[in-house]
CSV table of C-alpha atoms in Angstrom, one decimal:
chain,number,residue,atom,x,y,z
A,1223,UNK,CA,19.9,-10.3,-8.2
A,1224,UNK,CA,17.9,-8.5,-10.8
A,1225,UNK,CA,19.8,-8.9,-15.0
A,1226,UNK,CA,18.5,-6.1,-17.5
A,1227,UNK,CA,16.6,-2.9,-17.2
A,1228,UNK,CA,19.8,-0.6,-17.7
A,1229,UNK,CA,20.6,1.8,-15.1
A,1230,UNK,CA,18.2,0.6,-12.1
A,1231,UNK,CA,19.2,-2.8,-12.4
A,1232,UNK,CA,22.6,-1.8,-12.1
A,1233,UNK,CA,21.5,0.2,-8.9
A,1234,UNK,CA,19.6,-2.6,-7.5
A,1235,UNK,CA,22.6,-4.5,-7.8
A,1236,UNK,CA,24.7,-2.3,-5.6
A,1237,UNK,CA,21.7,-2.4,-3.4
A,1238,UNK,CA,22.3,-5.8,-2.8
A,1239,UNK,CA,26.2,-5.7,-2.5
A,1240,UNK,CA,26.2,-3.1,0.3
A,1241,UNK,CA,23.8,-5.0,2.1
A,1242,UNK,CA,25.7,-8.4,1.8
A,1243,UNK,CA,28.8,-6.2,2.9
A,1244,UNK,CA,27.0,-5.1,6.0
A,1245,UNK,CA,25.5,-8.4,6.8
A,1246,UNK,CA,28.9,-10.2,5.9
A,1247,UNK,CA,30.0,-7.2,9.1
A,1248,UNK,CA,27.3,-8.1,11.6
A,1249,UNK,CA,28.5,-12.3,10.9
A,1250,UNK,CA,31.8,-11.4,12.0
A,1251,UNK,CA,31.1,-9.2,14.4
A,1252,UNK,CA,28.9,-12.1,16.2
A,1253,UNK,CA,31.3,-14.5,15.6
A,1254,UNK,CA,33.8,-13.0,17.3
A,1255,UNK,CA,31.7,-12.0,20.5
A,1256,UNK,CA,30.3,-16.2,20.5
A,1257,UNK,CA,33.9,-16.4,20.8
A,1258,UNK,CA,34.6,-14.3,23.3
A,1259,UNK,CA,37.0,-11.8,21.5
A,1260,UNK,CA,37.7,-8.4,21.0
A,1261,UNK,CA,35.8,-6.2,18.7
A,1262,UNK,CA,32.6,-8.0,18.8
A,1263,UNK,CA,29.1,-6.6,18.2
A,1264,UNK,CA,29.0,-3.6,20.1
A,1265,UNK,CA,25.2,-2.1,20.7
A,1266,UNK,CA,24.2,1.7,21.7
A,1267,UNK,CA,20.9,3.1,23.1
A,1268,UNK,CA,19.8,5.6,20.3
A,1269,UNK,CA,17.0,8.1,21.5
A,1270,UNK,CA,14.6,8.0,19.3
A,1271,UNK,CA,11.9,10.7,18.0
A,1272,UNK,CA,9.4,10.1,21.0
A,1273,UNK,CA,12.6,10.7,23.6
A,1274,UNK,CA,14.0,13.7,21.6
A,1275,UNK,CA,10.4,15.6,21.6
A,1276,UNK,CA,9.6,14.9,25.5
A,1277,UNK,CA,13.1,16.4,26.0
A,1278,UNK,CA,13.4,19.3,23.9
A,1279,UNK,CA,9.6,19.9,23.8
A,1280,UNK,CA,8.2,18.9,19.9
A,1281,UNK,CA,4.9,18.1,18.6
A,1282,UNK,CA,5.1,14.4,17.7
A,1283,UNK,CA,2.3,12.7,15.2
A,1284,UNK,CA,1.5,8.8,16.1
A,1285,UNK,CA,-0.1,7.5,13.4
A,1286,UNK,CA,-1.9,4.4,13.4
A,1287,UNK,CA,-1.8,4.2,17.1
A,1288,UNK,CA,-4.0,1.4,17.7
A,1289,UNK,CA,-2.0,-0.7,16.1
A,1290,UNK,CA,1.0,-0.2,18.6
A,1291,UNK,CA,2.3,-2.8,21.2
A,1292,UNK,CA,0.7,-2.8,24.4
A,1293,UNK,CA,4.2,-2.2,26.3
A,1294,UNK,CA,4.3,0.9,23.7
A,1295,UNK,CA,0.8,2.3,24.6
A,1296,UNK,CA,1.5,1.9,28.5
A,1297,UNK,CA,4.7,4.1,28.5
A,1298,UNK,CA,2.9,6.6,26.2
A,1299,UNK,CA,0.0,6.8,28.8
A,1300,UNK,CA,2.4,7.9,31.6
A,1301,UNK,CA,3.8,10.7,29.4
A,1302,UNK,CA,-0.3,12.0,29.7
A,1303,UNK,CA,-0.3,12.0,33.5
A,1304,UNK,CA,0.1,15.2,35.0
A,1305,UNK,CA,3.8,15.9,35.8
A,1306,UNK,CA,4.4,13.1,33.0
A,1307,UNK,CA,7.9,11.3,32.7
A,1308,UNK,CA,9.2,8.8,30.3
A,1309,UNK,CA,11.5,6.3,32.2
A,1310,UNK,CA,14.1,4.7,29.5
A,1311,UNK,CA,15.0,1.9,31.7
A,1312,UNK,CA,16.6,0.3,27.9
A,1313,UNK,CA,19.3,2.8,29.0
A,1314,UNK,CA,20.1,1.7,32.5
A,1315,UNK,CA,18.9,5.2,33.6
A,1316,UNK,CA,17.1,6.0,36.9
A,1317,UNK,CA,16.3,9.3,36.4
A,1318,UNK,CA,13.3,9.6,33.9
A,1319,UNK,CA,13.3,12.1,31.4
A,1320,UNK,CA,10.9,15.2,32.3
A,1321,UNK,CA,8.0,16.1,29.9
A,1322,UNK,CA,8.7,19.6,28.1
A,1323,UNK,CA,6.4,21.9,29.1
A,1324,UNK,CA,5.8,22.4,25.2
A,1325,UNK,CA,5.4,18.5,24.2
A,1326,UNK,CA,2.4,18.1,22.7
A,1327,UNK,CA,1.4,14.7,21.4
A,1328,UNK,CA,-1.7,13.3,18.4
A,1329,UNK,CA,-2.5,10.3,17.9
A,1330,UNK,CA,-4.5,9.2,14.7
A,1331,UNK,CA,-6.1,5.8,13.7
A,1332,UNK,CA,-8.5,4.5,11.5
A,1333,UNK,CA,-11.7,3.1,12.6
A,1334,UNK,CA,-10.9,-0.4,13.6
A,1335,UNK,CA,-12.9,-2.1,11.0
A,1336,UNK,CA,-10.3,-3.5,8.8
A,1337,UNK,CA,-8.7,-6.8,9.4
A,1338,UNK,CA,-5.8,-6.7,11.7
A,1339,UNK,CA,-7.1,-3.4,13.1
A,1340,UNK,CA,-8.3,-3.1,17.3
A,1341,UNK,CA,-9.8,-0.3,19.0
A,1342,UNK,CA,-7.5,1.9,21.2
A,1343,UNK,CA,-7.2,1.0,24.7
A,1344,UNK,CA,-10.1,3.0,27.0
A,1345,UNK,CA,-6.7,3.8,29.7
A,1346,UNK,CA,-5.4,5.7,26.2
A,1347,UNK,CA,-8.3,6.6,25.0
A,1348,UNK,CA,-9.5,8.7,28.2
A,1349,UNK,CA,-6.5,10.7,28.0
A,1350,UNK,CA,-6.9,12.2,24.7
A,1351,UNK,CA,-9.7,15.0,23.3
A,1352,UNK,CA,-10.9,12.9,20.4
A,1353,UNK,CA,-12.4,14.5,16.6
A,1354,UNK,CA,-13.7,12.3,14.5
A,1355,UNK,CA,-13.1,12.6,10.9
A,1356,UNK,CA,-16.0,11.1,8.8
A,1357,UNK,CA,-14.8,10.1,5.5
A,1358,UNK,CA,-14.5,12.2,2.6
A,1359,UNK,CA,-17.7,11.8,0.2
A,1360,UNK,CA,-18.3,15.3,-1.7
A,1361,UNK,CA,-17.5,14.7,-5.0
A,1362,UNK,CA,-15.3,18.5,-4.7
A,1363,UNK,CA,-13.4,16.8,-2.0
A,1364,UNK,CA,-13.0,13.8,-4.0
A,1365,UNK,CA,-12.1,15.6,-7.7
A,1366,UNK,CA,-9.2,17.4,-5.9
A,1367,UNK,CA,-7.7,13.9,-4.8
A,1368,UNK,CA,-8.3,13.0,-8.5
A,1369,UNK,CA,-6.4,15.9,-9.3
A,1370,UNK,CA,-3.8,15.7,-7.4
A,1371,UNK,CA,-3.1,12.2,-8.8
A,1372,UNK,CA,-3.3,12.6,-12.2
A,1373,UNK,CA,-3.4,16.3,-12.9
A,1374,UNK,CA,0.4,16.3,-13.2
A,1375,UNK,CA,0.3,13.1,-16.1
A,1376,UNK,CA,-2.9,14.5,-17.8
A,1377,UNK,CA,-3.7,17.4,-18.9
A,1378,UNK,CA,-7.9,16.5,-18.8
A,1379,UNK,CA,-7.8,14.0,-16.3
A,1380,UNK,CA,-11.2,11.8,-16.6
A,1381,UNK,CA,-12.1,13.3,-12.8
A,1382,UNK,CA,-16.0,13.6,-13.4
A,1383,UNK,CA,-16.2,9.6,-14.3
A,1384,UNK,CA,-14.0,8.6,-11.8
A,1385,UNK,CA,-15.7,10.0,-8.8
A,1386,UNK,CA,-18.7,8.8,-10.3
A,1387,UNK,CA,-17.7,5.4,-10.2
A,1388,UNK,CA,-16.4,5.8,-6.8
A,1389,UNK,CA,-19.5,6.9,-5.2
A,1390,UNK,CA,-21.5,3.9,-7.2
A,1391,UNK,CA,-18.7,1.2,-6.0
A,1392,UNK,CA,-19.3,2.8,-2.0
A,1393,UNK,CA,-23.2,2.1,-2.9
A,1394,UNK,CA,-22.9,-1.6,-3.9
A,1395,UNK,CA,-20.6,-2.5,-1.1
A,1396,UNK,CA,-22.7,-1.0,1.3
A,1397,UNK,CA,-25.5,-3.3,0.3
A,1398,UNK,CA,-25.3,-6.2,-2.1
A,1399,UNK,CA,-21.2,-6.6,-2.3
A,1400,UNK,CA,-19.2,-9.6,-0.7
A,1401,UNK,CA,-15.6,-10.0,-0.3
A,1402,UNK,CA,-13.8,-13.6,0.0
A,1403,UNK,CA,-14.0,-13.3,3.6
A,1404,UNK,CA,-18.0,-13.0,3.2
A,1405,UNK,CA,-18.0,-9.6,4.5
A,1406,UNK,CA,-18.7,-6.4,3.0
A,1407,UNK,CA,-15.5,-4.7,1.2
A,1408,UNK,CA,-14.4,-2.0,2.9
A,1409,UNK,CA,-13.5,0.6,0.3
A,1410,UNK,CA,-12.2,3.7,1.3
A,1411,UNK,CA,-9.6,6.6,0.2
A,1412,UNK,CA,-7.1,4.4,0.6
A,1413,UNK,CA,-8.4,2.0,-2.4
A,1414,UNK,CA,-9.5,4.8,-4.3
A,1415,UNK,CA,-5.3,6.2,-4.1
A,1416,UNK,CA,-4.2,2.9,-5.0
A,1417,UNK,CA,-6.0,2.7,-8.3
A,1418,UNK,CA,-4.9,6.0,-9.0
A,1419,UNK,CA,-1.2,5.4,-8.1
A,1420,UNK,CA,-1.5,2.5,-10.7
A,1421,UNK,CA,-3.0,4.6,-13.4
A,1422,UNK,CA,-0.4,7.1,-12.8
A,1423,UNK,CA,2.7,4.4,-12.7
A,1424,UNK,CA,1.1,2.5,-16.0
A,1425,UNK,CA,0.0,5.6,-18.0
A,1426,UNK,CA,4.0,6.5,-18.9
A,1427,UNK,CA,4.9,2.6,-19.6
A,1428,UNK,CA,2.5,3.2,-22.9
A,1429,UNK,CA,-0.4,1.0,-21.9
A,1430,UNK,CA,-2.9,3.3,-22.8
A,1431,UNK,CA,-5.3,5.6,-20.1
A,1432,UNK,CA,-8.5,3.7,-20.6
A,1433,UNK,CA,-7.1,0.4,-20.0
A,1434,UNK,CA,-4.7,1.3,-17.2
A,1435,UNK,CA,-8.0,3.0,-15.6
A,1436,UNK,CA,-9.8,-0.4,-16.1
A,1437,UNK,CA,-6.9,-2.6,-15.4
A,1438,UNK,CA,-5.9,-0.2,-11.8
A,1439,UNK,CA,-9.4,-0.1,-10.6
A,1440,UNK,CA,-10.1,-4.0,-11.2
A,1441,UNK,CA,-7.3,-4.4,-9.4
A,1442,UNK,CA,-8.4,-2.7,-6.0
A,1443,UNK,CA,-12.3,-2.5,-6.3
A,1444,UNK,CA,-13.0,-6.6,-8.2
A,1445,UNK,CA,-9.9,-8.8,-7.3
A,1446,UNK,CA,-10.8,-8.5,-3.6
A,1447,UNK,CA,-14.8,-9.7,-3.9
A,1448,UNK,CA,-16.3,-13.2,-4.2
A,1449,UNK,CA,-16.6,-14.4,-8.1
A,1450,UNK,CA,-20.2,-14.0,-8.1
A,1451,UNK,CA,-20.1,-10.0,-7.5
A,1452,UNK,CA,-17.7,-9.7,-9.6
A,1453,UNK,CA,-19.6,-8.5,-12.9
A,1454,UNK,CA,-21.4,-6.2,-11.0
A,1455,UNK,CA,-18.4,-3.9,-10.0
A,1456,UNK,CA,-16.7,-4.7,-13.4
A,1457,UNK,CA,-20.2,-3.3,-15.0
A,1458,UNK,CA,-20.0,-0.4,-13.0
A,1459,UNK,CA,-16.1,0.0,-14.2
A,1460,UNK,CA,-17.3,-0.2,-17.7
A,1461,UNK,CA,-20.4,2.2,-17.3
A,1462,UNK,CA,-18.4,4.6,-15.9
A,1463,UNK,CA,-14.8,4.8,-16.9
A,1464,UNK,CA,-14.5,3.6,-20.3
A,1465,UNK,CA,-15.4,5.7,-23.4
A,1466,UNK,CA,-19.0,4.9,-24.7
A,1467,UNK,CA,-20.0,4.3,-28.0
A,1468,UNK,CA,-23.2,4.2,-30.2
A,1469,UNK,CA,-25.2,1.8,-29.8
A,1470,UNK,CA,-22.7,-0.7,-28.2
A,1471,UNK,CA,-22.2,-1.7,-24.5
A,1472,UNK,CA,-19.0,-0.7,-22.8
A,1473,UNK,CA,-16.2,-3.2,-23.4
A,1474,UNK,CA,-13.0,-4.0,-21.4
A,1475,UNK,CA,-10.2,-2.4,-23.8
A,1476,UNK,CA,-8.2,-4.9,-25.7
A,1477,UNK,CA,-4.8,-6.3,-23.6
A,1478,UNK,CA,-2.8,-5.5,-26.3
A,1479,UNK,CA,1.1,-4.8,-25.3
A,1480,UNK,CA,2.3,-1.7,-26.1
A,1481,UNK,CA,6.2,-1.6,-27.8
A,1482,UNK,CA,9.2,-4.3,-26.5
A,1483,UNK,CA,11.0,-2.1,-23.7
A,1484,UNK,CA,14.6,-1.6,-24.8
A,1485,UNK,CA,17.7,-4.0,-23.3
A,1486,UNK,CA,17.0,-7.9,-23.0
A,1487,UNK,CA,14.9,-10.1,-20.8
A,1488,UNK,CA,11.5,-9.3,-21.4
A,1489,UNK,CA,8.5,-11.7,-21.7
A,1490,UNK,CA,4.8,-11.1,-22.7
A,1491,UNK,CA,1.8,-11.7,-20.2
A,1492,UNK,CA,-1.2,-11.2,-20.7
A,1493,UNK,CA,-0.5,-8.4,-22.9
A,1494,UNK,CA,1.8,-6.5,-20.0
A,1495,UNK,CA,5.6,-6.6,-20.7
A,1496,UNK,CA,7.8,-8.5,-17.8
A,1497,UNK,CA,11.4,-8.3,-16.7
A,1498,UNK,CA,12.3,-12.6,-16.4
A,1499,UNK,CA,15.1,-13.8,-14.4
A,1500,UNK,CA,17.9,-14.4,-15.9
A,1501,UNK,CA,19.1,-17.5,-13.5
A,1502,UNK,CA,15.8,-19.3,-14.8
A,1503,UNK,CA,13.3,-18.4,-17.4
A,1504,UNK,CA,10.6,-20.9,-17.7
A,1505,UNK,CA,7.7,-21.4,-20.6
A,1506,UNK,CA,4.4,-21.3,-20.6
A,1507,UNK,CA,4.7,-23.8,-23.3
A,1508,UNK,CA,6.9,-26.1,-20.8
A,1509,UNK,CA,5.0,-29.5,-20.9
A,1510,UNK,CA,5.2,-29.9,-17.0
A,1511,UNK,CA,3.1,-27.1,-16.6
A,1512,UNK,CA,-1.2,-27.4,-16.8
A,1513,UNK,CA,-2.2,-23.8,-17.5
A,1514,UNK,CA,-6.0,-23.7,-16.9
A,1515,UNK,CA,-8.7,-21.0,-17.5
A,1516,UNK,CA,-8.3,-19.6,-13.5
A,1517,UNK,CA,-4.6,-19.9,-13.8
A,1518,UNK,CA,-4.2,-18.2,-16.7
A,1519,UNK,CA,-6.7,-15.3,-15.3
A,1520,UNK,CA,-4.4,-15.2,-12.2
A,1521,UNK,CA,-1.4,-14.4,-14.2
A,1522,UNK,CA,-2.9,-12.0,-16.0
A,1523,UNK,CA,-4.0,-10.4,-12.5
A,1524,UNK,CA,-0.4,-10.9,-11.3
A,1525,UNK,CA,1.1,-9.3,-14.6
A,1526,UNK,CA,-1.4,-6.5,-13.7
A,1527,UNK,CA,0.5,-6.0,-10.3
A,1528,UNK,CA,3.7,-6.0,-11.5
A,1529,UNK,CA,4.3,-4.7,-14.4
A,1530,UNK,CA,3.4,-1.2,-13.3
A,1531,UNK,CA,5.4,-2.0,-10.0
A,1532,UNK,CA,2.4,-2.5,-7.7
């Protein structure tokens, strides 16, 4: 259970109470039926979304559908027969429930490229009229995503660099990058929004825009890439996103920590401001501990992550 940070640690602790109430429930609940008694655990088919728009005729979304079971995919595939049904044998039912003549069903998926990602099944795939999407790259496209972002935090969002960096980071991993699995990094929107959505959650905790743009983009375009291309991503961060001046190289910005947050139980890493526990709070300083050089850069890394929530 979380100590400190006011009003939402107090929230997180009710969190926690309702769901050791319900969980206490469920114990006795079992207990009882183990024992053979009345008022045990007592379980209910619930239609779900994909029964309730084959019966009343919705438009239902699968997203990431490659990355459904098997057993999933195969009753889906009989809904795209002609005269298509969906059997809920969970219910004990024989009759299967009739496709609405105004069911209409998308699937979307990313291109299975990713680890843990597959290509859809050809049975599926057959049965669907497929568009491909290619991925975003006008620098238009990309500014609005910018500015959607940050636009509502800044009032002159830095869109111009940042797309700029963006399309140089796509470049090197296309060609010269390597990530620690020894295969190019596959950046994409999705790496792009995560940087963003750290700049926008750091930005208000007072840690500065230039280096929550350095510290949100090192986070999702460097941490993931083998030591040696490291520098060159982190020279493209530089070139790009922070400020230049005369006659000087771009330099990270200093990790200085902005003011103590208010209330108790906060500790100083790597110049980001962290909630401790308040069952245990250990020390750097604590002589059972051997900080090295890569330890100490992994903290700050981890301080990166968390204290801006990520």
């Amino acid at each position: 259970r979380g100590g400190g940070g006011g009003g939402a640690g107090a929230a997180l602790d009710e969190e926690w109470e309702s769901f050791a109430a319900e969980a206490g429930r469920l114990r006795h609940q079992l207990r009882r039926e183990a024992q053979g008694g009345v008022g045990g655990a007592a379980f209910a088919f619930v239609e779900g979304a994909l029964v309730q728009a084959v019966r009343e005729g919705h438009w239902l979304l699968l997203d990431e559908v490659n990355l459904a079971a098997p057993e999933t995919l195969q009753r889906v595939a009989g809904l795209l027969e002609a005269g298509g049904s969906l059997a809920l044998t969970e219910k004990g039912e024989a009759d299967a429930v009739p496709r609405h003549p105004n069911f209409r069903l998308f699937a979307a998926m990313n291109p299975p490229t990713d680890f843990g990602k597959k290509e859809l099944p050809a049975g599926i795939r057959s049965r669907l009229t497929e568009l491909y999407v290619p991925r975003l790259s006008s620098p238009e496209d990309l500014s609005l995503i910018v500015i959607a972002y940050l636009g509502p935090l800044l009032p002159s969002p830095p869109v111009g660099p940042i797309v700029a960096f963006y399309q140089a980071a796509l470049d090197a991993a296309a060609t010269t990058l390597l990530d620690g699995a020894d295969q190019r990094p596959e950046y994409s929107l999705r790496t792009l929004c995560r940087a963003l959505s750290y700049v926008r959650a750091a930005v208000p905790l007072g840690y500065g825009l230039h280096r929550c743009l350095y510290d949100g983009f090192h986070i999702t375009f460097v941490a993931q890439l083998q030591a040696r291309f490291q520098p060159q991503v982190e020279a493209l961060l530089l070139r790009h996103l922070m400020p230049p001046k005369p006659n000087k190289p771009p330099r990270p910005p200093p990790a200085r920590a902005p003011a103590r947050p208010s209330g108790d139980g906060w500790v100083e890493i790597g110049g980001f401001w962290l909630q401790t526990d308040p069952r245990h709070t250990a020390s750097a300083e604590d002589p059972r501990f051997i900080v090295t050089p890569s330890i100490e850069a992994r903290f700050r890394q981890l301080a990166r992550m968390v204290a801006a929530g990520r």
